[in-house]
Amino acid sequence: MAALLEISAARREFVTPEGGRLAALDGVDLTVGANEFVTLLGPSGCGKTTLLRAISGFEVLDNGTMRLDGMDLTALPPFRRPVNTVFQSYALFGHMTVARNVGYALEVAGVGKASRDAQVAEALEKVGLAGMGGRRPGQLSGGQRQRVALARAIIAKPRLLLLDEPLSALDRNLRQQMQLELKTLQHSLGIAFIFVTHDQEEALTMSDRIVVMRAGRIEQIGSPRDIYRHPKNRFVAEFIGETNLFPVTVDHVAGNIALGRTADGVELQLPATGRSVGEQVTAILRPADFTLGTAGIPGQVTREVYLGSDLYIFVQPKAGGPEIRVIARDGAGAAEGAAVHLAHDPTSVHVLEAA
Amino acid sequence: MAIRRQSVVLGVLLAPVTLFLGFFFLLPLLIIALYSFLSPGLYGGVEWTFYHWNYGRIFGWADGINEIFEPIYLQILWRSLSFAALTVVLTLILCYPVAFWVSRLSERWRLVFMFLITLPFFSSLIVRLYAWLLILKPTGLFNTALLSLGVISEPLEILYTPTAVVLGMVYVMVPFMFLPLYSAVDNLDRAQVEASLDLGANRVQTFLKVILPQTLPGIMGGAVIVFIPSVGNFVVPDVLGGAKGLMIGNLVEQQFLSARNWPFGSALSMIIMAVVLTVLLISVTRARKAGGHA
């Protein structure tokens, strides 16, 4: 895939109120392809918003380079970058109509009124707000404002669209609907999206690639499946989805299967590839990786959480140690206090080299 | 029942201020309005006969015997309006950038600045204007400094000129312009400014299309609050202005205290009142129009 945006060794430091220095971006390398949907994911303060603002031009890098289509962006002010942003607060112009908001980029670029009106109507149509051009932002619902912000940002056909937690203010249903719509829109527009969120579910749903960030650094870049199934470290594993982490010592290796045992004596089967006896590793199992059966880790259900489609249960292993989180597909035999056995497929276990 | 009780409570709460304003503001105003249509008494006071020459003297009709039309009154009215307008423009130019600067300060320095801007209110206006007199007079601070620096060879004649009056009014009115302006600038949504830049508008376009319209309520508010007291101001021209700096407020003062022509003074007052009401009406209808949009 041709690289649209290339960021290398990006560094940005801030002075903290206490007088210390904090690197919001600490040597970030990132390449985004044309028409790619990339999500920057991480806890607050991880540098994802700073990175987004550095791309839009509102933060100046202390170090590093940034190229868009081979053009050096570093010295360009925000209004000269072929990049548009959907702001978290939407930042709609309250004193203008929806139509003028949407047509703003064309207005300041000197596009004639007739052509502008046609493009505004088209953009409003695209986001499902046809005929709403005459209203004021104050008269719209949160979801509608979101769509206006989107239409306004795509009308000038930027090479790259930046979205700064645009869905965080919407309620759950609307958010899920918008997630799918955004994805569809991105495909039909054929422009690259960089989407910032702290919501891992959102990241998994929408992205071609996810960039997991922590403390100004990129922890891992990969497809949603890759990040979910093969996290590079504990941080990524714990940040993406519910996880059970087992620090185990490899007890013995037999054929394709290695047996690992935790300090408390919980026994897990791991893929044997690369394992050696006595080695200390961390085994990662997602809640859905366990099945309730007659064989496996013996334990007792301590709590159950009903989630609608699934039943979420917490199992205390008999051997001791932390509770294991399990999704029980059918609720049978998973009542609180029930004795259960947790079986798992050894091949679905992801192993981290470090214990 | 509940509504009735509510209106009783409201009535009790509003009664003191209504009575106060009715007695000390509305009643005197009506007296002035009435006096402006009566003929002047020989030694002050009024004669109870209808008399429209008070206005005729100003606007161009006169009997030519008792009252003579003098264009000087319209000139002074015009001067008052233009001085007030100039004061509005100058205070706006002074305060607008400062408001942006202050809104970016840290909380602590902002409080310090707000204290400084309200500091003049702690001392008497007259005293402060006499300080300006000391600064501006030919042997005053300003001229001495310029002379000793060799910028000028003779003292500048600033005192008792229109320049001194406008300067003084700007000085007095700066806080009144600053406060509403600051509040508008402080409420400006920074994200909207960024959105404008992001969408390709350069800094000038962003200022004209986003920042200016967003802070317009503050500009209008400040302009009205500065313009109204400036039109009728008589203290500043009294201390700093000579004959050329005379404003309509001084004329009113003279008519009541020196010339003892109460009806004519009343007519002049009514003209100030008419100007003020017109300005207020325009600004209120404009604000309502803008408010309806938002």
XYZ file of C-alpha atoms in Angstrom:
649
model
C 0.000 0.000 0.000
C 1.354 3.409 -0.933
C 2.256 5.443 2.100
C 0.135 8.560 2.456
C 1.414 9.811 5.771
C 4.875 9.084 7.106
C 5.821 10.129 10.603
C 9.237 9.338 11.933
C 10.870 9.924 15.299
C 8.167 12.422 16.295
C 8.886 13.994 19.641
C 6.956 16.621 21.592
C 7.663 17.660 25.157
C 5.533 19.704 27.496
C 6.544 21.497 30.642
C 4.434 20.270 33.531
C 3.026 22.722 36.096
C 5.598 21.368 38.553
C 8.347 22.449 36.161
C 9.282 18.983 34.971
C 9.327 17.861 31.362
C 6.877 15.350 30.014
C 7.231 13.744 26.598
C 3.731 13.533 25.138
C 5.302 12.029 22.044
C 8.479 10.111 22.618
C 9.871 8.910 19.310
C 6.764 7.949 17.357
C 7.090 6.262 13.954
C 3.910 5.701 12.001
C 2.969 5.150 8.386
C -0.596 5.434 7.165
C -1.636 4.157 3.746
C -4.085 5.825 1.384
C -7.662 4.825 2.188
C -6.617 3.186 5.428
C -8.605 3.395 8.655
C -6.091 3.718 11.474
C -7.098 4.058 15.110
C -4.924 5.590 17.782
C -5.884 3.838 20.986
C -4.670 4.353 24.494
C -5.555 5.612 27.953
C -5.860 9.363 28.508
C -2.480 11.042 28.542
C -0.896 8.483 26.240
C -0.158 11.065 23.554
C -2.790 10.053 21.006
C -4.447 13.467 20.913
C -1.059 15.199 20.776
C -0.152 13.053 17.774
C -3.430 13.955 16.067
C -2.883 17.657 16.764
C 0.653 17.398 15.437
C -0.737 16.026 12.179
C -3.360 18.771 11.918
C -0.699 21.377 12.735
C -1.908 22.608 16.122
C 1.109 21.125 17.871
C 4.609 21.701 16.594
C 7.001 18.788 16.886
C 10.216 19.382 18.810
C 11.851 16.705 16.720
C 11.063 14.305 13.923
C 9.566 14.606 10.474
C 6.105 14.339 9.038
C 5.381 13.901 5.357
C 2.073 13.710 3.549
C 2.282 12.365 0.003
C 5.994 13.099 0.144
C 5.368 16.750 1.074
C 7.028 17.944 4.267
C 4.304 19.102 6.674
C 6.548 20.197 9.508
C 6.599 23.932 8.775
C 3.059 24.241 7.411
C 0.407 26.063 9.487
C -2.886 24.174 10.006
C -4.706 26.078 7.256
C -2.204 24.979 4.616
C -2.404 21.264 5.368
C -4.648 19.102 3.163
C -5.969 17.485 6.305
C -9.290 18.119 8.064
C -10.448 17.321 11.563
C -13.670 16.257 13.232
C -13.320 17.746 16.697
C -14.366 16.046 19.878
C -16.644 18.958 20.804
C -17.664 19.250 17.096
C -16.674 22.961 17.244
C -19.539 23.985 14.953
C -19.813 27.704 14.271
C -22.832 28.695 16.353
C -23.449 31.941 14.463
C -23.753 30.215 11.086
C -26.382 27.966 9.546
C -25.665 24.285 9.056
C -25.174 24.888 5.323
C -22.642 27.659 5.920
C -20.835 25.506 8.468
C -20.571 22.682 5.976
C -19.520 24.985 3.136
C -16.973 26.881 5.240
C -13.879 25.246 3.751
C -15.130 26.094 0.245
C -16.146 29.617 1.259
C -12.678 30.480 2.561
C -11.099 28.862 -0.486
C -13.083 31.233 -2.692
C -15.357 28.669 -4.359
C -18.339 30.332 -6.055
C -21.748 30.242 -4.418
C -23.494 28.006 -6.956
C -20.813 25.329 -6.874
C -20.605 25.641 -3.107
C -24.345 25.159 -2.632
C -24.303 22.050 -4.790
C -21.396 20.523 -2.881
C -22.972 21.405 0.482
C -26.204 19.669 -0.542
C -24.207 16.636 -1.642
C -22.199 16.501 1.604
C -25.350 16.856 3.719
C -26.938 14.080 1.693
C -23.918 11.856 2.353
C -24.249 12.191 6.112
C -28.031 11.822 6.058
C -28.936 15.447 6.771
C -30.439 16.425 3.407
C -32.617 19.521 3.715
C -31.305 20.526 7.147
C -29.007 23.241 5.755
C -31.149 26.118 6.971
C -31.003 25.197 10.634
C -28.631 26.451 13.284
C -26.279 24.067 15.120
C -28.125 24.970 18.343
C -31.317 23.441 16.966
C -29.763 20.037 16.283
C -29.408 16.921 18.413
C -25.985 15.586 19.400
C -26.020 12.977 16.654
C -26.997 15.526 14.022
C -24.240 17.907 15.135
C -21.815 15.055 14.807
C -22.933 14.552 11.211
C -22.617 18.261 10.434
C -19.062 18.219 11.792
C -18.350 15.235 9.587
C -19.867 16.809 6.468
C -17.910 20.011 7.129
C -14.648 18.096 7.416
C -15.055 16.012 4.243
C -16.400 18.654 1.875
C -12.968 19.889 0.785
C -11.966 16.281 0.001
C -8.923 16.129 2.288
C -6.327 13.423 1.723
C -6.598 12.510 5.349
C -9.414 12.932 7.860
C -8.592 13.163 11.551
C -11.268 12.259 14.080
C -10.671 13.164 17.718
C -12.905 10.932 19.849
C -15.878 12.077 17.772
C -18.331 9.554 19.182
C -17.566 9.920 22.875
C -20.495 12.267 23.528
C -23.104 10.017 21.923
C -25.188 7.386 23.657
C -24.364 3.734 23.093
C -26.884 2.918 20.363
C -26.134 6.008 18.342
C -22.422 5.402 18.801
C -22.634 1.909 17.376
C -24.716 3.135 14.462
C -22.232 5.937 13.762
C -19.315 3.494 13.940
C -20.743 1.498 11.055
C -21.691 4.630 9.130
C -18.210 6.084 9.508
C -16.667 2.900 8.229
C -19.011 2.861 5.216
C -18.368 6.528 4.550
C -14.628 5.998 4.684
C -14.884 3.290 2.045
C -17.072 5.342 -0.268
C -14.955 8.499 0.069
C -11.691 6.679 -0.427
C -9.763 8.861 2.007
C -7.630 7.765 4.927
C -9.042 8.170 8.450
C -7.023 8.534 11.616
C -9.377 7.971 14.498
C -8.524 8.686 18.116
C -10.339 6.822 20.856
C -9.857 5.361 24.282
C -12.662 2.883 23.664
C -11.106 -0.453 22.674
C -14.388 -1.862 21.434
C -14.736 1.071 19.036
C -11.166 0.515 17.853
C -11.764 -3.182 17.197
C -15.006 -2.536 15.295
C -13.776 0.108 12.902
C -10.072 -0.093 12.244
C -7.928 -1.577 9.532
C -5.044 -1.128 11.901
C -4.851 -0.167 15.552
C -1.998 1.799 17.061
C -1.844 1.174 20.809
C -0.080 4.002 22.618
C 1.195 4.485 26.141
C 3.165 7.366 27.663
C 4.062 8.918 24.312
C 5.235 5.678 22.745
C 3.661 3.183 20.387
C 3.282 -0.170 22.120
C 1.966 -2.099 19.167
C 0.628 -1.589 15.663
C -1.486 -4.271 14.063
C -4.839 -5.370 12.730
C -7.638 -5.651 15.316
C -7.364 -9.455 15.211
C -3.615 -9.280 15.591
C -3.772 -6.911 18.526
C -6.503 -8.919 20.219
C -5.052 -12.377 19.658
C -1.346 -11.597 19.748
C -0.703 -8.686 22.090
C 2.989 -7.882 22.350
C 2.956 -7.238 26.071
C 0.839 -7.178 29.203
C -0.198 -3.568 28.697
C -1.681 -4.219 25.266
C -3.247 -7.471 26.442
C -4.929 -5.805 29.390
C -5.942 -2.669 27.494
C -7.636 -4.521 24.643
C -10.572 -6.438 25.960
C -11.028 -8.574 29.028
C -8.029 -10.771 29.660
C -6.869 -13.495 31.993
C -3.126 -13.369 32.543
C -1.362 -16.407 34.008
C 2.319 -16.195 34.923
C 3.334 -19.828 34.553
C 6.415 -22.019 34.693
C 6.681 -24.621 31.910
C 6.454 -27.991 33.637
C 6.945 -30.351 30.738
C 6.625 -30.448 26.970
C 4.899 -33.335 25.209
C 4.321 -33.265 21.463
C 2.488 -30.100 20.451
C 1.497 -29.232 23.973
C 3.414 -27.758 26.854
C 2.094 -27.773 30.384
C 2.437 -24.609 32.407
C 1.728 -24.247 36.086
C 1.092 -21.073 38.075
C 2.633 -20.507 41.498
C -0.747 -21.523 42.980
C -0.843 -24.752 40.997
C -3.340 -23.892 38.245
C -2.404 -25.983 35.222
C -2.667 -24.669 31.645
C -1.906 -26.230 28.307
C 0.181 -24.052 25.960
C 1.351 -24.435 22.379
C 4.699 -26.208 22.624
C 6.431 -24.223 19.885
C 9.499 -22.538 21.352
C 8.797 -23.648 24.939
C 11.416 -25.277 27.120
C 11.015 -26.871 30.515
C 11.537 -24.578 33.487
C 10.909 -21.411 31.390
C 8.764 -18.670 32.931
C 6.160 -17.116 30.585
C 2.789 -15.404 30.735
C -0.179 -17.200 29.229
C -3.020 -15.043 27.946
C -6.546 -16.398 27.657
C -9.582 -14.350 26.694
C -12.829 -14.996 28.594
C -14.288 -16.628 25.490
C -11.381 -19.054 25.234
C -12.692 -21.191 28.088
C -15.502 -23.661 27.840
C -17.411 -25.094 30.761
C -17.127 -28.869 30.867
C -16.234 -31.870 32.943
C -12.487 -31.656 32.400
C -10.022 -28.777 32.868
C -9.258 -26.383 35.682
C -11.532 -27.161 38.627
C -13.091 -24.158 40.321
C -16.194 -22.581 41.776
C -18.364 -19.826 40.284
C -18.186 -16.858 42.644
C -20.157 -14.236 40.705
C -22.175 -13.996 37.538
C -22.862 -10.906 35.427
C -25.646 -11.055 32.897
C -24.794 -9.186 29.683
C -27.809 -10.046 27.549
C -26.286 -12.221 24.862
C -23.690 -13.707 27.179
C -23.310 -14.671 30.774
C -20.128 -13.451 32.302
C -18.869 -15.525 35.230
C -15.997 -15.298 37.647
C -14.442 -18.613 38.585
C -12.216 -19.109 41.610
C -9.754 -21.916 40.787
C -9.629 -24.608 43.425
C -5.844 -24.428 43.444
C -5.994 -20.737 44.378
C -4.863 -17.519 42.723
C -6.871 -14.742 41.095
C -10.383 -15.298 39.748
C -10.701 -16.294 36.083
C -13.137 -14.361 33.896
C -15.143 -16.580 31.583
C -17.942 -16.061 29.094
C -20.404 -18.912 29.504
C -22.258 -19.172 26.171
C -25.218 -20.960 27.700
C -25.964 -20.334 31.320
C -26.283 -24.053 32.119
C -24.325 -25.126 35.205
C -22.912 -21.660 35.725
C -25.006 -20.573 38.677
C -23.285 -18.866 41.569
C -21.618 -21.411 43.855
C -21.588 -24.178 41.213
C -18.480 -26.327 40.873
C -17.180 -26.168 37.292
C -14.275 -27.255 35.159
C -12.726 -24.817 32.708
C -11.405 -26.407 29.540
C -9.455 -24.574 26.864
C -7.946 -25.198 23.436
C -4.149 -25.067 23.827
C -3.720 -23.469 20.383
C -5.821 -20.450 21.361
C -3.451 -19.546 24.186
C -1.183 -16.602 23.453
C 2.171 -16.714 25.231
C 4.221 -13.702 26.276
C 7.905 -14.504 26.642
C 8.268 -12.399 29.777
C 6.658 -13.794 32.895
C -53.320 29.675 44.052
C -49.664 28.903 43.657
C -49.326 31.412 40.852
C -51.051 34.074 42.886
C -48.723 33.464 45.806
C -45.760 33.667 43.485
C -46.838 37.019 42.091
C -47.357 38.388 45.607
C -43.827 37.357 46.550
C -42.480 38.870 43.347
C -44.382 42.095 44.032
C -42.970 42.374 47.545
C -39.440 41.748 46.285
C -39.695 44.272 43.472
C -41.557 46.980 45.416
C -38.545 48.714 47.016
C -36.591 49.150 43.793
C -39.731 50.154 41.879
C -40.620 52.799 44.455
C -37.055 54.066 44.604
C -36.634 54.377 40.851
C -40.144 55.753 40.430
C -39.555 58.496 42.969
C -35.936 59.371 42.294
C -35.645 58.627 38.581
C -38.948 58.576 36.737
C -40.540 61.515 38.554
C -37.550 63.880 38.068
C -37.403 62.807 34.439
C -41.051 63.712 33.953
C -40.435 67.071 35.631
C -37.557 67.751 33.235
C -39.707 66.714 30.278
C -42.431 69.083 31.473
C -40.018 71.980 32.141
C -38.600 71.695 28.655
C -41.945 72.946 27.329
C -42.312 75.871 29.780
C -40.937 79.396 29.521
C -37.997 80.474 31.674
C -38.570 82.613 34.745
C -36.725 85.906 34.993
C -34.506 84.803 37.894
C -34.532 81.066 37.324
C -37.412 78.691 37.812
C -40.213 78.473 35.279
C -43.292 80.309 34.122
C -46.266 77.996 33.665
C -46.930 78.792 30.026
C -46.445 76.466 27.069
C -43.279 77.367 25.214
C -41.645 75.468 22.350
C -38.837 77.942 21.607
C -36.510 75.969 23.898
C -36.364 73.364 21.170
C -36.621 76.017 18.460
C -33.393 77.619 19.644
C -31.641 74.326 19.057
C -33.283 72.936 15.947
C -33.885 76.039 13.894
C -37.137 77.794 14.637
C -37.194 80.925 16.768
C -39.378 83.962 17.223
C -36.330 86.168 16.723
C -37.280 88.320 19.711
C -36.938 86.329 22.929
C -35.169 83.350 21.425
C -32.680 83.277 18.585
C -31.701 80.183 16.614
C -28.012 79.469 17.115
C -26.349 76.666 15.124
C -23.768 76.399 17.908
C -26.097 74.109 19.912
C -26.367 71.607 17.063
C -22.612 71.892 16.615
C -22.057 71.072 20.276
C -24.512 68.177 20.031
C -22.666 66.904 16.971
C -19.341 67.330 18.786
C -20.645 65.369 21.771
C -21.804 62.543 19.528
C -18.520 62.420 17.617
C -16.405 62.615 20.811
C -18.449 59.755 22.261
C -18.143 57.724 19.059
C -14.403 58.380 18.976
C -14.149 57.293 22.614
C -15.948 54.057 21.731
C -13.615 53.357 18.815
C -10.441 54.156 20.768
C -11.391 52.166 23.869
C -12.337 49.257 21.607
C -8.971 49.356 19.814
C -7.184 49.540 23.164
C -9.154 46.822 24.915
C -9.755 44.198 22.234
C -6.196 42.848 21.987
C -5.718 43.172 25.743
C -8.845 41.077 26.348
C -7.308 38.252 24.302
C -4.032 38.584 26.134
C -5.669 38.518 29.570
C -7.885 35.539 28.701
C -4.725 33.542 28.023
C -3.089 34.393 31.349
C -3.014 31.944 34.210
C -5.823 32.161 36.747
C -3.649 34.074 39.229
C -2.405 36.718 36.809
C -5.910 37.144 35.441
C -7.150 38.038 38.931
C -4.276 40.493 39.324
C -5.191 42.119 36.013
C -8.897 42.309 36.861
C -7.949 43.998 40.115
C -5.784 46.508 38.230
C -8.528 47.324 35.714
C -11.005 48.038 38.514
C -8.435 49.929 40.605
C -9.429 53.409 39.273
C -12.909 52.950 40.781
C -11.326 53.107 44.224
C -10.438 56.784 43.854
C -12.369 59.909 42.920
C -12.854 60.678 39.244
C -12.147 64.374 39.824
C -8.841 63.639 41.525
C -7.803 61.369 38.669
C -8.745 63.977 36.082
C -6.726 66.632 37.917
C -3.806 64.236 37.731
C -4.248 64.254 33.945
C -4.292 68.057 34.090
C -0.873 67.930 35.787
C 0.383 65.510 33.156
C -0.880 67.414 30.132
C -0.259 71.060 31.059
C 2.577 72.902 29.194
C 4.945 72.518 32.168
C 3.578 69.077 33.027
C 5.088 65.637 33.021
C 4.361 64.812 29.375
C 5.799 68.012 27.901
C 8.792 68.084 30.262
C 9.681 64.546 29.325
C 9.408 65.193 25.581
C 11.349 68.481 25.901
C 14.177 66.886 27.852
C 14.365 64.044 25.341
C 14.624 66.625 22.578
C 11.619 65.260 20.701
C 9.967 68.697 20.719
C 11.386 72.202 21.107
C 8.234 73.851 22.460
C 5.582 72.440 24.801
C 2.634 70.853 22.984
C -0.728 72.517 23.544
C -2.802 69.518 24.537
C -4.631 70.724 27.596
C -7.962 72.497 26.910
C -8.235 71.001 23.431
C -10.605 68.346 22.034
C -7.642 65.939 22.143
C -7.422 66.309 25.917
C -11.168 65.707 26.281
C -11.137 62.525 24.173
C -7.989 61.365 25.932
C -9.646 61.884 29.312
C -12.849 60.153 28.259
C -10.938 57.175 26.860
C -9.074 56.973 30.163
C -12.297 57.054 32.179
C -14.166 54.610 29.921
C -11.531 51.919 29.381
C -12.750 49.669 32.227
C -16.345 49.890 30.956
C -15.258 48.708 27.528
C -12.874 46.110 28.843
C -15.186 44.159 31.124
C -17.933 43.154 28.630
C -15.311 42.629 25.941
C -13.252 40.403 28.185
C -16.250 38.306 29.104
C -17.063 37.747 25.407
C -13.461 36.922 24.503
C -13.128 34.597 27.474
C -16.253 32.722 26.346
C -14.924 32.370 22.821
C -14.781 28.701 21.880
C -11.106 28.037 21.072
C -12.109 24.836 19.297
C -14.080 26.895 16.775
C -11.017 28.988 16.050
C -9.031 25.797 15.497
C -11.825 24.376 13.333
C -11.664 27.456 11.133
C -7.884 27.188 10.697
C -8.236 23.465 10.127
C -10.750 24.062 7.339
C -8.256 26.215 5.490
C -9.177 29.717 6.653
C -6.067 31.829 7.240
C -5.707 33.973 10.335
C -7.411 37.043 8.832
C -10.355 35.006 7.534
C -10.645 33.253 10.877
C -10.711 36.583 12.661
C -13.347 38.091 10.372
C -15.583 35.033 10.020
C -15.349 33.404 13.448
C -13.670 35.479 16.149
C -15.313 38.807 15.331
C -18.891 37.484 15.031
C -18.455 35.412 18.181
C -17.248 38.394 20.210
C -19.701 40.851 18.638
C -22.114 40.771 21.606
C -19.245 41.914 23.846
C -18.248 44.647 21.401
C -21.846 45.893 21.161
C -22.266 45.751 24.936
C -19.043 47.641 25.552
C -19.876 50.204 22.859
C -23.283 50.976 24.375
C -21.941 51.168 27.920
C -19.176 53.550 26.814
C -21.211 55.637 24.362
C -24.118 56.505 26.640
C -22.218 58.097 29.540
C -19.774 59.667 27.088
C -22.456 61.645 25.226
C -23.700 63.328 28.377
C -20.331 63.573 30.106
C -19.582 67.000 31.562
C -16.863 66.313 34.144
C -14.093 65.440 31.701
C -14.632 68.431 29.352
C -15.076 70.617 32.428
C -11.616 69.766 33.761
C -9.631 69.070 30.587
C -11.526 70.827 27.784
C -11.498 74.508 26.927
C -14.110 76.332 24.872
C -13.437 74.008 21.951
C -13.933 70.945 24.095
C -17.358 71.979 25.403
C -19.921 69.207 25.251
C -23.691 69.090 25.607
C -23.384 67.995 29.219
C -21.498 71.224 30.037
C -24.204 73.185 28.257
C -26.870 71.598 30.464
C -24.821 72.352 33.547
C -24.362 75.996 32.480
C -28.064 76.458 31.762
C -29.091 75.173 35.166
C -26.332 76.697 37.316
C -25.051 79.849 35.573
C -27.619 81.008 33.011
C -30.446 79.837 35.239
C -32.514 78.945 32.197
C -34.062 75.779 33.513
C -36.415 75.092 30.575
C -33.599 75.396 28.035
C -31.380 73.123 30.149
C -34.272 70.676 30.331
C -34.700 70.723 26.548
C -30.975 69.967 26.117
C -31.291 67.134 28.647
C -34.212 65.680 26.723
C -32.074 65.644 23.584
C -29.364 63.646 25.399
C -32.105 61.354 26.628
C -33.438 60.882 23.080
C -29.962 59.997 21.788
C -29.423 57.488 24.591
C -32.809 55.856 24.066
C -32.222 55.584 20.326
C -28.861 53.898 20.851
C -30.349 51.518 23.419
C -33.299 50.646 21.187
C -31.034 49.868 18.246
C -28.718 47.719 20.337
C -31.577 45.845 22.032
C -33.340 45.039 18.745
C -30.027 43.986 17.196
C -29.238 41.774 20.192
C -32.695 40.203 19.993
C -32.205 39.506 16.293
C -28.791 37.923 16.937
C -30.186 35.998 19.919
C -33.004 34.591 17.795
C -30.461 33.093 15.429
C -28.379 31.317 18.021
